[in-house]
CSV table of C-alpha atoms in Angstrom, one decimal:
chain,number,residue,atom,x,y,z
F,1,UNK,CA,0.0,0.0,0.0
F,2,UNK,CA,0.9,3.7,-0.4
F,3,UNK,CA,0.3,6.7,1.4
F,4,UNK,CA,-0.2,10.0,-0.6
F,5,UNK,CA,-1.7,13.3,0.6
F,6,UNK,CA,-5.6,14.4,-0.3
F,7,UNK,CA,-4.4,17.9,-1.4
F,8,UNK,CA,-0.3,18.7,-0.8
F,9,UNK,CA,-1.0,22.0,-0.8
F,10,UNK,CA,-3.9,21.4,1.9
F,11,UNK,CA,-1.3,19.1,3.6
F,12,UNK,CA,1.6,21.8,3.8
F,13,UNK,CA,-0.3,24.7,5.1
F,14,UNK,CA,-1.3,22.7,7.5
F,15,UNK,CA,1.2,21.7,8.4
F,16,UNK,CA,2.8,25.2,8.3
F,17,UNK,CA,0.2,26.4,10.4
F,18,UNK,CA,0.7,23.6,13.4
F,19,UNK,CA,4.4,24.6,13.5
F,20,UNK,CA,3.5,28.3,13.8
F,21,UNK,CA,1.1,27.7,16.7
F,22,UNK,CA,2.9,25.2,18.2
F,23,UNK,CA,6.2,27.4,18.5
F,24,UNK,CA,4.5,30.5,19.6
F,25,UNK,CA,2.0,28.6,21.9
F,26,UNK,CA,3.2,26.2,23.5
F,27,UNK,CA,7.6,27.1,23.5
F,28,UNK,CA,8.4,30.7,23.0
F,29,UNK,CA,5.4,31.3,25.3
F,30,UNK,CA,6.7,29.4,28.2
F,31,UNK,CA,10.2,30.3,27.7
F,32,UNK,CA,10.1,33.8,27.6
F,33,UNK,CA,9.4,34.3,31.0
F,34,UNK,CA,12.9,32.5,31.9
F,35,UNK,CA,14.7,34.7,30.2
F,36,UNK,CA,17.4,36.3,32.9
F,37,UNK,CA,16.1,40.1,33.4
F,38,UNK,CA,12.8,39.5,31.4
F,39,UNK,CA,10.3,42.0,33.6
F,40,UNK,CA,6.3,40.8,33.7
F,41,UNK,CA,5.3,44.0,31.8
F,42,UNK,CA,7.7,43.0,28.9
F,43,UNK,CA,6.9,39.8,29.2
F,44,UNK,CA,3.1,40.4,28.6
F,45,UNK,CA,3.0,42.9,26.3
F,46,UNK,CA,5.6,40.2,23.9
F,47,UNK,CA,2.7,37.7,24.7
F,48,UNK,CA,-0.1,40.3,23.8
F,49,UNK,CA,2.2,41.0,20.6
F,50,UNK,CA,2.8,37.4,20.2
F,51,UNK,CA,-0.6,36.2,20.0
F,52,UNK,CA,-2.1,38.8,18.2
F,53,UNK,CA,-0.1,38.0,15.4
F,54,UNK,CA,0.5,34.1,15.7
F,55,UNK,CA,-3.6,34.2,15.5
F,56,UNK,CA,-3.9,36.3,12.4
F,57,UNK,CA,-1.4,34.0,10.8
F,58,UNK,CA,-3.8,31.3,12.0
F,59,UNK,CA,-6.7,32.7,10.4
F,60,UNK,CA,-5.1,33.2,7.2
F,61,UNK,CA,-4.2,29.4,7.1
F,62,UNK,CA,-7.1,28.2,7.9
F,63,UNK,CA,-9.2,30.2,5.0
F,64,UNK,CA,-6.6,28.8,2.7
F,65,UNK,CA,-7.0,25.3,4.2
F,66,UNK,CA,-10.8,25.9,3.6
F,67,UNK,CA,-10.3,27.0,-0.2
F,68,UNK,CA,-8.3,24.5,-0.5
F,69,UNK,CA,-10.5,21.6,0.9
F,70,UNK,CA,-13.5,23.4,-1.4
F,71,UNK,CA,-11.8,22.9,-4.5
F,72,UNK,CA,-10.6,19.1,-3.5
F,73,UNK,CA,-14.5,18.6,-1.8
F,74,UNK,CA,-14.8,14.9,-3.3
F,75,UNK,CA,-11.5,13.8,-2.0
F,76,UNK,CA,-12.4,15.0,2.1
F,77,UNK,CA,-15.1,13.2,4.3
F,78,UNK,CA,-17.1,15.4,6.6
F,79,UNK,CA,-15.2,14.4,9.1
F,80,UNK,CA,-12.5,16.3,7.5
F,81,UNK,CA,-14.4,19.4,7.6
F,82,UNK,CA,-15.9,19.0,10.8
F,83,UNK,CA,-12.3,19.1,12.4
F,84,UNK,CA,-11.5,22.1,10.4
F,85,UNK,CA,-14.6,23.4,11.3
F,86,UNK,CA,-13.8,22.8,15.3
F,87,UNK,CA,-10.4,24.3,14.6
F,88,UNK,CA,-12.0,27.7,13.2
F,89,UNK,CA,-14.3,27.6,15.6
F,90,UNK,CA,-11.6,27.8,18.4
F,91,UNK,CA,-9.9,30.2,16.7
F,92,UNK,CA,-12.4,32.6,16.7
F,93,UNK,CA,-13.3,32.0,20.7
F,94,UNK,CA,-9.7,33.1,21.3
F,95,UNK,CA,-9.5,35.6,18.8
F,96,UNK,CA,-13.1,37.5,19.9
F,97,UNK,CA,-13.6,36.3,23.6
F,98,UNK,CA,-10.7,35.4,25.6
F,99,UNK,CA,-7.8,37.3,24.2
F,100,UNK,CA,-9.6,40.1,24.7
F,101,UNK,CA,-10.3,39.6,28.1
F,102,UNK,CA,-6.7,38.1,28.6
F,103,UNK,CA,-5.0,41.4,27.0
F,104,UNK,CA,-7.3,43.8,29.2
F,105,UNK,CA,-6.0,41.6,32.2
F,106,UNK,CA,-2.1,41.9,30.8
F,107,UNK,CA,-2.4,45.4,30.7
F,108,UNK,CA,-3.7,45.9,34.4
F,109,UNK,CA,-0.8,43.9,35.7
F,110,UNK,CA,1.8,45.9,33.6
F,111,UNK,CA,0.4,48.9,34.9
F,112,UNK,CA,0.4,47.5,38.5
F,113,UNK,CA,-2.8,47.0,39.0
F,114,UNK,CA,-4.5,44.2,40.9
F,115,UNK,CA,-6.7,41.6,39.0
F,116,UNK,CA,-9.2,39.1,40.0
F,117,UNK,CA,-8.5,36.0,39.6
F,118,UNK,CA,-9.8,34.4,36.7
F,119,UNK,CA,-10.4,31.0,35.1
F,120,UNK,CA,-9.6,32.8,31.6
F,121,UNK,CA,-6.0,31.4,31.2
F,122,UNK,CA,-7.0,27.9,31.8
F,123,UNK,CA,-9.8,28.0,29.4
F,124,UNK,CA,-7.4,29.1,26.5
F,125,UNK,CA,-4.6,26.5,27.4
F,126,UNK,CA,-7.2,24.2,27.3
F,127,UNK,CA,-8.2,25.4,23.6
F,128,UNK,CA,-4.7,26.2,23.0
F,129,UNK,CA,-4.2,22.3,23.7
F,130,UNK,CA,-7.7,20.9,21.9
F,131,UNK,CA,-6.6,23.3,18.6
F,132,UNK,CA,-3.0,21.2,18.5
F,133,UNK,CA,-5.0,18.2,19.4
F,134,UNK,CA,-7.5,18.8,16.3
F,135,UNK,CA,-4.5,20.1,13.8
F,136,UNK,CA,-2.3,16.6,14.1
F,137,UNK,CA,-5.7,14.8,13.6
F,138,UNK,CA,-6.6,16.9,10.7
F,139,UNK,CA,-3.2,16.5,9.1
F,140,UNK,CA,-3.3,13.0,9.5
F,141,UNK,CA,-6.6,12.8,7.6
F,142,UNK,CA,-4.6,13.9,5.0
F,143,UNK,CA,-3.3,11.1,3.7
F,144,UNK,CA,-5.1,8.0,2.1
F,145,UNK,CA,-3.9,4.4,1.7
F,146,UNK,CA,-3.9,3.3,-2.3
F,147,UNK,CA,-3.3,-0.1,-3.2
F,148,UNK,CA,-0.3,-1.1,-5.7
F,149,UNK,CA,-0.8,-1.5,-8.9
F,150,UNK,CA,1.5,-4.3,-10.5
């Protein structure tokens, strides 16, 4: 049997786009705050920076992903484009709901001021962690198994 990709170009920006998040979220994020003389305010407003940008990027994939799915349709399974769907869907929670709410709380502490606590950061690791979850499942829907031909 051989293995060979739905769409490559589908394939690669997905696979472009998991290596973007995955840097941003889940390594430059946690290492910037060991950074000898890194202060909190830096450190937050880099994440605010950070984010903002890594999640435009996302978006950008992901509407390519989408074209590119549309134009391949016959080739993807709705399960294929429900686990897009899912992905979109918690990019747009982080994008209009909680990193909103987690820049307005970054801001407060840079400027010193207290904060309630709030369950906000555990709810985006936790999508932060489904989204990766959902992107290595979607890339490996990518491929299909074809039978030899002798």
């Amino acid at each position: 049997m051989k293995l060979s990709a739905k769409n490559p170009l589908v394939l690669m920006m997905l696979c472009l786009m998991a290596g973007v998040f995955i840097t941003v979220s889940f390594l430059e994020t946690p290492l910037k705050f060991q950074v000898p003389g890194m202060t909190l305010p830096v450190a937050l407003e880099l994440g605010m920076m950070m984010f903002g940008v890594s999640t435009k990027i996302q978006c950008v994939f992901l509407i390519l992903i989408i074209a590119g799915m549309a134009v391949s349709r016959k080739k993807y399974t709705k399960t294929d484009f429900i686990i897009i769907a899912v992905v979109f869907a918690l990019l747009l929670l982080e994008k209009f709901w909680m990193l909103p709410v987690l820049d307005e709380r970054a801001q407060l502490l840079s400027a010193g001021k207290p904060v309630l606590s709030s369950e906000m950061h555990n709810y985006f690791i936790y999508a932060e962690s489904a989204k990766a979850i959902f992107l290595c499942i979607a890339i490996s829907l990518q491929f299909t198994k074809q039978k030899n031909e002798y």
